[in-house]
Short mmCIF file of C-alpha atoms in Angstrom, two decimals:
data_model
loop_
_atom_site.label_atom_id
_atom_site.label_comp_id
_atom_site.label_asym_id
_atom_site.label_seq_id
_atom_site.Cartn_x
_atom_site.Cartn_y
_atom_site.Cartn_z
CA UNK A 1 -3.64 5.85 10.05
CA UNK A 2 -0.23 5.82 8.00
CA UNK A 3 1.03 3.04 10.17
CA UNK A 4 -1.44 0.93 9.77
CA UNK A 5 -1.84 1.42 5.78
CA UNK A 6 0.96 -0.54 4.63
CA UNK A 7 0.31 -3.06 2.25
CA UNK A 8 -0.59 -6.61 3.92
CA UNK A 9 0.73 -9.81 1.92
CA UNK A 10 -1.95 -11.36 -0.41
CA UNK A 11 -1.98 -14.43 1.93
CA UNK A 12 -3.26 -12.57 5.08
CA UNK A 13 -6.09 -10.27 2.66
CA UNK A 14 -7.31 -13.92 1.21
CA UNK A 15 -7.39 -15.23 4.81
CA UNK A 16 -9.63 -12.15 6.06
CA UNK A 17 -11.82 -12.34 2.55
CA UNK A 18 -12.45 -16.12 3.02
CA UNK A 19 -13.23 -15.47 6.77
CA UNK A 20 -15.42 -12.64 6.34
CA UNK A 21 -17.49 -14.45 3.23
CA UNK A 22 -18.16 -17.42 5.65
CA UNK A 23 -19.55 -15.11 8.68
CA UNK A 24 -21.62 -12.87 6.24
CA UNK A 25 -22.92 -16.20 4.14
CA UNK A 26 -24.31 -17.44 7.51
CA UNK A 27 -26.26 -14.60 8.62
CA UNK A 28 -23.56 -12.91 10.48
CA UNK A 29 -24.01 -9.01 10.28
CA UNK A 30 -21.41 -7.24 8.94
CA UNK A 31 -20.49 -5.51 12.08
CA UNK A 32 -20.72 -8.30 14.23
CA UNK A 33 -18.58 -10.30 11.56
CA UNK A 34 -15.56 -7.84 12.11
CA UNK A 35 -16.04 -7.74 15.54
CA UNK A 36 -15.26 -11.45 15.02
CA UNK A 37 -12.26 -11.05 13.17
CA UNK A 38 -10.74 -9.00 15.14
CA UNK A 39 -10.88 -10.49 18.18
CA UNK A 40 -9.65 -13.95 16.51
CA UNK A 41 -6.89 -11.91 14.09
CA UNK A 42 -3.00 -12.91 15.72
CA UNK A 43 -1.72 -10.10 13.53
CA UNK A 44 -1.41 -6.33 15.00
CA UNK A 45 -1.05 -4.83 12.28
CA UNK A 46 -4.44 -6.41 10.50
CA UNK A 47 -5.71 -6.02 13.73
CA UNK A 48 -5.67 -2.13 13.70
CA UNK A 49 -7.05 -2.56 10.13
CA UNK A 50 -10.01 -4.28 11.30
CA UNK A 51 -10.66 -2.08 14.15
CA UNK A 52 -10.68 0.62 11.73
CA UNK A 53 -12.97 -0.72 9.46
CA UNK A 54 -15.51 -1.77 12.19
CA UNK A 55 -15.35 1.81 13.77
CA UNK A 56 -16.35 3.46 10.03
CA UNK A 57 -18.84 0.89 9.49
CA UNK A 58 -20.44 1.63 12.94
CA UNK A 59 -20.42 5.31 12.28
CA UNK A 60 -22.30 4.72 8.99
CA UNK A 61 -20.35 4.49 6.57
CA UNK A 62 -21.00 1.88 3.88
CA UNK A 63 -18.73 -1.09 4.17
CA UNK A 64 -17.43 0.18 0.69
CA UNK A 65 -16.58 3.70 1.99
CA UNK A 66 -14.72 2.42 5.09
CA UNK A 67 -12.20 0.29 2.41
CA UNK A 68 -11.75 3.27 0.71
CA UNK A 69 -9.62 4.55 3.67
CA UNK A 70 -6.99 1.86 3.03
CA UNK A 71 -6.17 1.98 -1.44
CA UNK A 72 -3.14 0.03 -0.15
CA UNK A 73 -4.37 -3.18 0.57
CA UNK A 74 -7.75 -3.06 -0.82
CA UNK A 75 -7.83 -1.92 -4.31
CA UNK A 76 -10.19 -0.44 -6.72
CA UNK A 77 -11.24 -3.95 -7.72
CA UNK A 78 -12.06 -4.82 -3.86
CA UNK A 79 -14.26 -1.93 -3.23
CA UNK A 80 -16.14 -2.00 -6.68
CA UNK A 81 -17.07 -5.35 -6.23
CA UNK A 82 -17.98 -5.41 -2.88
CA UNK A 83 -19.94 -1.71 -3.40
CA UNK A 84 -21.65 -4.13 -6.04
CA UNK A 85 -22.77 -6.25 -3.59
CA UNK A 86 -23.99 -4.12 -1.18
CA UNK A 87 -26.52 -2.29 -3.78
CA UNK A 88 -27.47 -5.69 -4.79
CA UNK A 89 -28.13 -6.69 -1.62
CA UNK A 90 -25.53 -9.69 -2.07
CA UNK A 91 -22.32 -8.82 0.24
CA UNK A 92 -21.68 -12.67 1.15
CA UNK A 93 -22.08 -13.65 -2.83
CA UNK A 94 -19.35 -10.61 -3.63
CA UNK A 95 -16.90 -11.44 -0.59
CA UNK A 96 -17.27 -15.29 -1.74
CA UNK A 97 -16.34 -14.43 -5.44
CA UNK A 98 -13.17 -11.73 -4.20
CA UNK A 99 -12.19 -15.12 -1.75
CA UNK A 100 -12.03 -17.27 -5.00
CA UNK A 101 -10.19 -14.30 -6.86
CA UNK A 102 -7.72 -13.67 -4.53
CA UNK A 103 -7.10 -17.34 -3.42
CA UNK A 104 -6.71 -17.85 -7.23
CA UNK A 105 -4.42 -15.32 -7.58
CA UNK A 106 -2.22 -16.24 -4.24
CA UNK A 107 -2.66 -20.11 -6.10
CA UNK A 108 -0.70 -18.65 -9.04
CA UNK A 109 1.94 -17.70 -7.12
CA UNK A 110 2.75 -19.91 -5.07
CA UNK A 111 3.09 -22.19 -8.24
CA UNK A 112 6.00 -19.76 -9.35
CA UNK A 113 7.17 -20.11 -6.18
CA UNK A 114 7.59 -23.87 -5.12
CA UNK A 115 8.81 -24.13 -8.79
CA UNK A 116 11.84 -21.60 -7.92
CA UNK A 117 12.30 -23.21 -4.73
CA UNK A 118 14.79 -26.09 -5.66
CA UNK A 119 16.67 -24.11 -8.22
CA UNK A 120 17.32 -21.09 -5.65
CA UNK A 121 17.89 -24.38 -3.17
CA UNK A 122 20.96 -25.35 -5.43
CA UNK A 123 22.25 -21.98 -6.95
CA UNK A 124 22.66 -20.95 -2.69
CA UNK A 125 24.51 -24.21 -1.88
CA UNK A 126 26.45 -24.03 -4.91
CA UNK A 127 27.53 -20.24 -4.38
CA UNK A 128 28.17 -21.03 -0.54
CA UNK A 129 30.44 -24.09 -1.73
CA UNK A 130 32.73 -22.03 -3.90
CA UNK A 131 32.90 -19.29 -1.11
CA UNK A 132 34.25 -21.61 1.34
CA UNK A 133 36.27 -23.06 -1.60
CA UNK A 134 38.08 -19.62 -2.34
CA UNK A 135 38.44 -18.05 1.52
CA UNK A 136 39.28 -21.35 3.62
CA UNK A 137 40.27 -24.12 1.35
CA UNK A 138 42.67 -22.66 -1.39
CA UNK A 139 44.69 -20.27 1.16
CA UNK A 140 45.67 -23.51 3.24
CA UNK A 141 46.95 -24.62 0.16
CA UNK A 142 49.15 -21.68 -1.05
CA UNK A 143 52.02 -22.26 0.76
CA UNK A 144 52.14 -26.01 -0.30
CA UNK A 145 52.01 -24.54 -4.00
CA UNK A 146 54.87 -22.08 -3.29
CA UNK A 147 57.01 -25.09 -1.85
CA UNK A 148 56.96 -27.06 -4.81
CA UNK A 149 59.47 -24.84 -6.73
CA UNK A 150 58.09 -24.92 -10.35
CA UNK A 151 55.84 -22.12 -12.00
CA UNK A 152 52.25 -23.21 -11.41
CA UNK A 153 49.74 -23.40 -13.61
CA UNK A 154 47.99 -20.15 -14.75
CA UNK A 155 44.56 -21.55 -13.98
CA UNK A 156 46.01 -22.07 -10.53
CA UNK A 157 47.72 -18.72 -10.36
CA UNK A 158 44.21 -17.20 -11.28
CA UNK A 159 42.35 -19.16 -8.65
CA UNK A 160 45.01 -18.43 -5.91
CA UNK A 161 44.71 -14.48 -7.19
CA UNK A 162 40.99 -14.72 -6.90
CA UNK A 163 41.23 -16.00 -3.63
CA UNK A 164 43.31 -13.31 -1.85
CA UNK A 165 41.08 -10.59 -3.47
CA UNK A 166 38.13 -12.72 -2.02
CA UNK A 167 39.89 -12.54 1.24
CA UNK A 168 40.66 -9.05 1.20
CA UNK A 169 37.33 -8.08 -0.27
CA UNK A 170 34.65 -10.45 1.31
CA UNK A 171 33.10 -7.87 3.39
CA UNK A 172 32.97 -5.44 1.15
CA UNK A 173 31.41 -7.96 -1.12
CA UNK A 174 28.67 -8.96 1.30
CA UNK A 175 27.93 -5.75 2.37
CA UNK A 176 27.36 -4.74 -1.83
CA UNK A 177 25.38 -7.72 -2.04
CA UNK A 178 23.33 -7.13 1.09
CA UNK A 179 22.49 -3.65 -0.26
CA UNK A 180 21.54 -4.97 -3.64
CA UNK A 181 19.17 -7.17 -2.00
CA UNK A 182 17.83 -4.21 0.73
CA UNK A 183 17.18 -2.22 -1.95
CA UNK A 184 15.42 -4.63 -4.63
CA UNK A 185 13.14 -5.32 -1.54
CA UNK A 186 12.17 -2.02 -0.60
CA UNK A 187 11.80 -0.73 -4.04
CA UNK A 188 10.29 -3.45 -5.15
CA UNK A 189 6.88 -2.08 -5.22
CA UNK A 190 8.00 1.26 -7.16
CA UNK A 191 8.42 1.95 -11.01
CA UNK A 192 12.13 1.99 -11.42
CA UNK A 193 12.17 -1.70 -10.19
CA UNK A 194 9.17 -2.76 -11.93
CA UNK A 195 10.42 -1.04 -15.30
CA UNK A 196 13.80 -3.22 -14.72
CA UNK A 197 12.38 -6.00 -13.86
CA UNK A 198 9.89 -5.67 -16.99
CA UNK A 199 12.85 -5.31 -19.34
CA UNK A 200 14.73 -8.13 -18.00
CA UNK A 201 11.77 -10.58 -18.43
CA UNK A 202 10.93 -9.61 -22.26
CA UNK A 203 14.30 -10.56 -22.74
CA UNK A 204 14.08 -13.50 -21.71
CA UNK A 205 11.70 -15.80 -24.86
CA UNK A 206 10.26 -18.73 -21.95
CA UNK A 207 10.08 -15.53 -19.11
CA UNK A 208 7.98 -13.15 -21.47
CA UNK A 209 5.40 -15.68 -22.06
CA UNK A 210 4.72 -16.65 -18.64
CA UNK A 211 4.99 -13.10 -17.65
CA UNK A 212 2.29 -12.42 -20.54
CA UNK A 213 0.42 -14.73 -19.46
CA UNK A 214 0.46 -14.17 -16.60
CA UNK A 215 -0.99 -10.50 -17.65
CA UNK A 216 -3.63 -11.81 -18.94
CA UNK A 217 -4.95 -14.54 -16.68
CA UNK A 218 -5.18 -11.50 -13.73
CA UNK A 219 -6.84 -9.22 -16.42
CA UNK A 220 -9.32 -11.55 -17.55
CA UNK A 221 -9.94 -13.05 -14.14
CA UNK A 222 -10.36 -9.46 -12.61
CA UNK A 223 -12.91 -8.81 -15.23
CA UNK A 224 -15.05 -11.39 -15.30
CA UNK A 225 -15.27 -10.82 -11.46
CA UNK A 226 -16.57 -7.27 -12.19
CA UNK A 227 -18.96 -8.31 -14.70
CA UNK A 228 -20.26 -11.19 -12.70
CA UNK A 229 -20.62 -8.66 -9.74
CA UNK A 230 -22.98 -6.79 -11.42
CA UNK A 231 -20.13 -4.11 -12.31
CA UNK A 232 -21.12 -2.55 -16.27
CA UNK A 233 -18.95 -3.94 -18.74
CA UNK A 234 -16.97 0.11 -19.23
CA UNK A 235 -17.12 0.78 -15.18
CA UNK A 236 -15.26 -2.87 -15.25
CA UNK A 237 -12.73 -2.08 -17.63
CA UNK A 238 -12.03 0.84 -16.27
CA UNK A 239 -11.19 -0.84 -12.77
CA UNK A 240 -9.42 -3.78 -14.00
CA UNK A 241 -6.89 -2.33 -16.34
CA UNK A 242 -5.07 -0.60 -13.88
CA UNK A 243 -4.34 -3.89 -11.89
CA UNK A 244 -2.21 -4.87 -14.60
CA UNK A 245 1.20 -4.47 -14.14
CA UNK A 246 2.80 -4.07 -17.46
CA UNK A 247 3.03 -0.65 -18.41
CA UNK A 248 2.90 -1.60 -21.82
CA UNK A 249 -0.55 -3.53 -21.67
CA UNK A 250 -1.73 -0.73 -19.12
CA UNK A 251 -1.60 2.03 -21.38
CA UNK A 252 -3.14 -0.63 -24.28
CA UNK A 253 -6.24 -1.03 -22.21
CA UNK A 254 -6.18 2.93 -21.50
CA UNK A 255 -7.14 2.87 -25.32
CA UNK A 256 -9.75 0.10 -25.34
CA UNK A 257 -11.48 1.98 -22.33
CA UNK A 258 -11.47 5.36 -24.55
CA UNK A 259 -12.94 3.16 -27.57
CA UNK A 260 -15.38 1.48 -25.73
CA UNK A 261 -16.64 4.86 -23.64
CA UNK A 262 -16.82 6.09 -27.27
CA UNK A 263 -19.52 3.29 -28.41
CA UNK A 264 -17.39 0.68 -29.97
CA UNK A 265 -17.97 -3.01 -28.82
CA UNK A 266 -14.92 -4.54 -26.39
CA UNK A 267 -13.63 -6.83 -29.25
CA UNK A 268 -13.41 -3.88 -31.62
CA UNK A 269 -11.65 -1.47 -29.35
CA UNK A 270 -8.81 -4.35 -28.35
CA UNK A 271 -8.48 -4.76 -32.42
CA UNK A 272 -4.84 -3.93 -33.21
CA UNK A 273 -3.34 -4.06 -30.17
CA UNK A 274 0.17 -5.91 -29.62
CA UNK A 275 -0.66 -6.88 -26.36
CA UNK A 276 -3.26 -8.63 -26.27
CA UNK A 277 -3.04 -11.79 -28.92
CA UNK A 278 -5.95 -12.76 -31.45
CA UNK A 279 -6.91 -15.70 -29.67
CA UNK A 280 -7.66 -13.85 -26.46
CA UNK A 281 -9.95 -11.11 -28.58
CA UNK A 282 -11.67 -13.78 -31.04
CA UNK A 283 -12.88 -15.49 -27.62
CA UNK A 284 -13.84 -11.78 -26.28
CA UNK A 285 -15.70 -11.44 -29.58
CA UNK A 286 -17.30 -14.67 -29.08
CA UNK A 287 -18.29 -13.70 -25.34
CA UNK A 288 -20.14 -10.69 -27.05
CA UNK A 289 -22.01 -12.53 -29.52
CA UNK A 290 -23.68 -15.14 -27.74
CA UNK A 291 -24.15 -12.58 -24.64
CA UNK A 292 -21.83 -15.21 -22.00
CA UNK A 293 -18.86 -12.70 -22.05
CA UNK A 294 -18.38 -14.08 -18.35
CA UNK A 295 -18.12 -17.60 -19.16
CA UNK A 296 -15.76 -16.97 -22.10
CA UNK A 297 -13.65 -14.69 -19.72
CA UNK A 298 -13.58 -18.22 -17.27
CA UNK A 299 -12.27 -20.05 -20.73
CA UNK A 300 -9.96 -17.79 -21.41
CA UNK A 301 -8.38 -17.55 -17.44
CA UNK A 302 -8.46 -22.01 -17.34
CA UNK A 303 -6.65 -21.94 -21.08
CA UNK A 304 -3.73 -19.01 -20.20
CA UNK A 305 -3.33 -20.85 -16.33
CA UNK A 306 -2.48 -24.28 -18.17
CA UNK A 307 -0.19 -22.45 -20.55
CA UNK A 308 1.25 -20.31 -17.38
CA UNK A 309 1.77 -24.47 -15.63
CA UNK A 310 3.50 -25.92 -18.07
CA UNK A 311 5.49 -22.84 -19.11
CA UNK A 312 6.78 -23.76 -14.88
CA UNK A 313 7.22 -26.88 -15.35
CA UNK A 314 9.69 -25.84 -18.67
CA UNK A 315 11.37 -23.25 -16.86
CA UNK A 316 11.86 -25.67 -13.90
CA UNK A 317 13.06 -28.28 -15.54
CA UNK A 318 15.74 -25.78 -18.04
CA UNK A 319 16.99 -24.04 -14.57
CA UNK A 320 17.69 -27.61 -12.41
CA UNK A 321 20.53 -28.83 -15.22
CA UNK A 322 22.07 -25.53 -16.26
CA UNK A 323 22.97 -24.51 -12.58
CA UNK A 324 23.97 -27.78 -12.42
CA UNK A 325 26.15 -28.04 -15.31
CA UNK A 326 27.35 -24.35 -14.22
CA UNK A 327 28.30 -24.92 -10.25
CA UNK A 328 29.71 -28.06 -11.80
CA UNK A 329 31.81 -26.37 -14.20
CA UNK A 330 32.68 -23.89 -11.58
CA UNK A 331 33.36 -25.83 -8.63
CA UNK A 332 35.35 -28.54 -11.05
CA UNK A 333 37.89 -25.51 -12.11
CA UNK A 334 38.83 -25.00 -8.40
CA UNK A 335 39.08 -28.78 -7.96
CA UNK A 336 41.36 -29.06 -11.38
CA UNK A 337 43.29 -25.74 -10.07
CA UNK A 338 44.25 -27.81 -6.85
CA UNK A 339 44.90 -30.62 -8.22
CA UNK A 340 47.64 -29.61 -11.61
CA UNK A 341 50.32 -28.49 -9.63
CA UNK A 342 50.11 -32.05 -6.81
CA UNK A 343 50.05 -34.11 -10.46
CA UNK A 344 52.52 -32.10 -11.79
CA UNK A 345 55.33 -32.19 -9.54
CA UNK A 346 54.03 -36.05 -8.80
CA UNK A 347 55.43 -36.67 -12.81
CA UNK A 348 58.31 -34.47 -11.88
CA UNK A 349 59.60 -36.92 -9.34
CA UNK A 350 58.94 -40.17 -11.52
#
C-alpha cells in the first residue's frame, strides 16, 4: 500500500467526506456507499484508496480501523471523530460535521490563495519583462552605445554589464531557480521547510498575525469538532494539538494536555502561555462556566476568521502597490539606462 498512501490534496478528501456524508445521511450502508464512490471516483489514485477501505470494511473491520491504514490522508482528527460516530451510532452526523470542517478549512485557503493570485500575477509579468529587457533588448543596443564615441553613463555601463552576465549565465540561473522551487515543493511537507518558513513569517508583523490566527482558527475549529462528536474534552485535546503546525504552539498545548490530564480545568492549564492570547482563554473560561464550551469554541473560530479576512484584504492591498512601485522602479532604470546616452549625444550635436 505505499503507493497508494501519499497524501491526497484537501480538495479531493472534502469532495469524498461531503460525498460519503450524503450516501450515509440517506440510508446508504456504509459498504454500499464506497462501493459508490468508487465506481464514480475519476481519480486512480483515490480510487485504490477507496478500494482499500471497502475491502477492510468488508472483512470487518470498523470503518475507523480501515482509516487507520492510511495516517497520511486521514488524520488522528478523522478517525476519532468518525470512531465517535460509529459508537454513537451517528456515522452520517460525524461525516457531515468532518465535511463542514474540512470544507471550512479548504474555504480558508483558498481565501489566501485568490488573494495572492494578482500579486504573484504581476511580480511574474514584471520579472519576465525585465528578463527580456536584459537578454534581447539591451544587447541590440550595445553596439549603438559603443558607436557614439563618448564614455557612457555608469548606470548604463552597469545595465549593459548586467546584461552580458545575464546572457552568459541565464541557464545556469534558471536551472538554480528551478531547483529552488523542486526542492521547496518536495520538502515542503518536512520540518526543515516548515521551521524556515515559520521563521520567515514571525518576521514579518501583518504575516505573524494571520499566520497566528490562522493557528488558532484550525485549533479551535478542530476542537469543537471533537467535543461536539462526543470526543471527552482531554481525549480532544490530545488529538487536536498535534494538527497545529507551529512548533511553538504545539509544544504549548503539549503542556495544557499534561495540566489538564493532571485535574486542572482547560482555562487554567492554557494560563501563561505566549501563544495563545487572553482573549482566546477568557472565552475558553467562559465556555467552562456556563457548560457551552462548543458554542464559545464556534465564537471564537467566526471572530479569528474575520480577523484572518481582513488581515487578506491588508496584505493584498500593501503587496498590489509595492510590486508596483518596485517593477516600476526597476523596469524605469533600464528604460533611463537606454535612454542617457541617445539624449546625451542628442545635446552633443546641438
Amino acid at each position: 500500500l505505499k503507493g497508494i498512501r501519499k497524501k491526497v490534496s484537501l480538495k479531493e478528501l472534502v469532495a469524498f467526506t461531503q460525498k460519503l456524508a450524503t450516501l450515509t445521511k440517506a440510508r446508504v450502508e456504509l459498504l454500499g456507499s464506497l462501493k459508490i464512490l468508487y465506481e464514480q471516483t475519476e481519480d486512480s489514485r483515490f480510487k485504490e484508496i477507496i478500494l482499500e477501505l471497502y475491502t477492510l470494511v468488508k472483512e470487518g473491520k470498523t470503518f475507523s480501523d480501515a482509516l487507520k491504514g492510511f495516517p497520511g490522508i486521514f488524520p488522528p482528527l478523522y478517525g476519532s471523530l468518525v470512531a465517535a460516530g460509529e459508537a454513537s451510532g451517528n456515522l452520517d452526523s460525524a461525516l457531515e460535521q468532518l465535511a463542514d470542517f474540512l470544507y471550512s478549512e479548504h474555504s480558508l485557503k483558498n481565501k489566501i490563495m485568490v488573494a495572492l493570485a494578482y500579486p504573484a500575477l504581476l511580480l511574474s509579468v514584471g520579472l519576465t519583462s525585465v528578463f527580456v529587457l536584459i537578454n534581447f533588448v539591451v544587447p541590440r543596443l550595445k553596439p549603438i552605445f559603443q558607436n557614439l564615441g563618448k564614455d557612457l553613463p555608469l548606470i548604463t555601463k552597469i545595465v549593459l554589464n548586467l546584461s552580458v552576465v545575464s546572457r552568459n549565465l541565464w541557464f545556469w540561473i534558471a536551472g538554480g531557480v528551478a531547483i529552488v522551487i523542486a526542492l521547496v515543493y518536495l520538502k515542503k511537507g518536512s520540518r526543515f521547510m516548515s521551521n524556515l518558513s515559520g521563521k520567515i513569517a514571525m518576521n514579518l508583523p501583518v504575516i505573524k498575525r494571520l499566520k497566528e490566527d490562522q493557528e488558532l482558527t484550525h485549533f479551535a475549529r478542530a476542537l469543537r469538532l471533537l467535543l461536539g462528536g462526543g470526543v471527552t474534552a482531554l481525549k480532544a485535546l490530545e488529538i487536536a494539538s498535534p494538527t497545529v503546525a507551529s512548533p511553538r504552539l504545539r509544544a504549548e498545548l503539549k503542556v495544557v494536555c499534561a495540566k489538564v490530564a493532571g485535574g486542572s480545568r482547560l482555562s487554567e492549564s492554557m494560563e501563561g502561555s505566549k501563544m495563545l492570547p487572553a482573549f482566546f482563554v477568557k472565552m475558553i473560561a467562559v465556555g467552562e462556566e456556563s457548560g457551552r464550551l462548543a458554542e464559545v469554541l464556534d465564537d471564537i473560530t467566526k471572530s479569528y476568521t474575520q480577523e484572518i479576512e481582513s488581515d487578506i484584504a491588508l496584505i493584498s492591498s500593501l503587496l498590489e502597490p509595492v510590486l508596483i512601485l518596485g517593477l516600476g522602479l526597476i523596469l524605469g532604470t533600464i528604460v533611463l539606462a537606454v535612454l542617457l546616452p541617445t539624449f546625451q549625444a542628442t545635446q552633443l550635436v546641438h
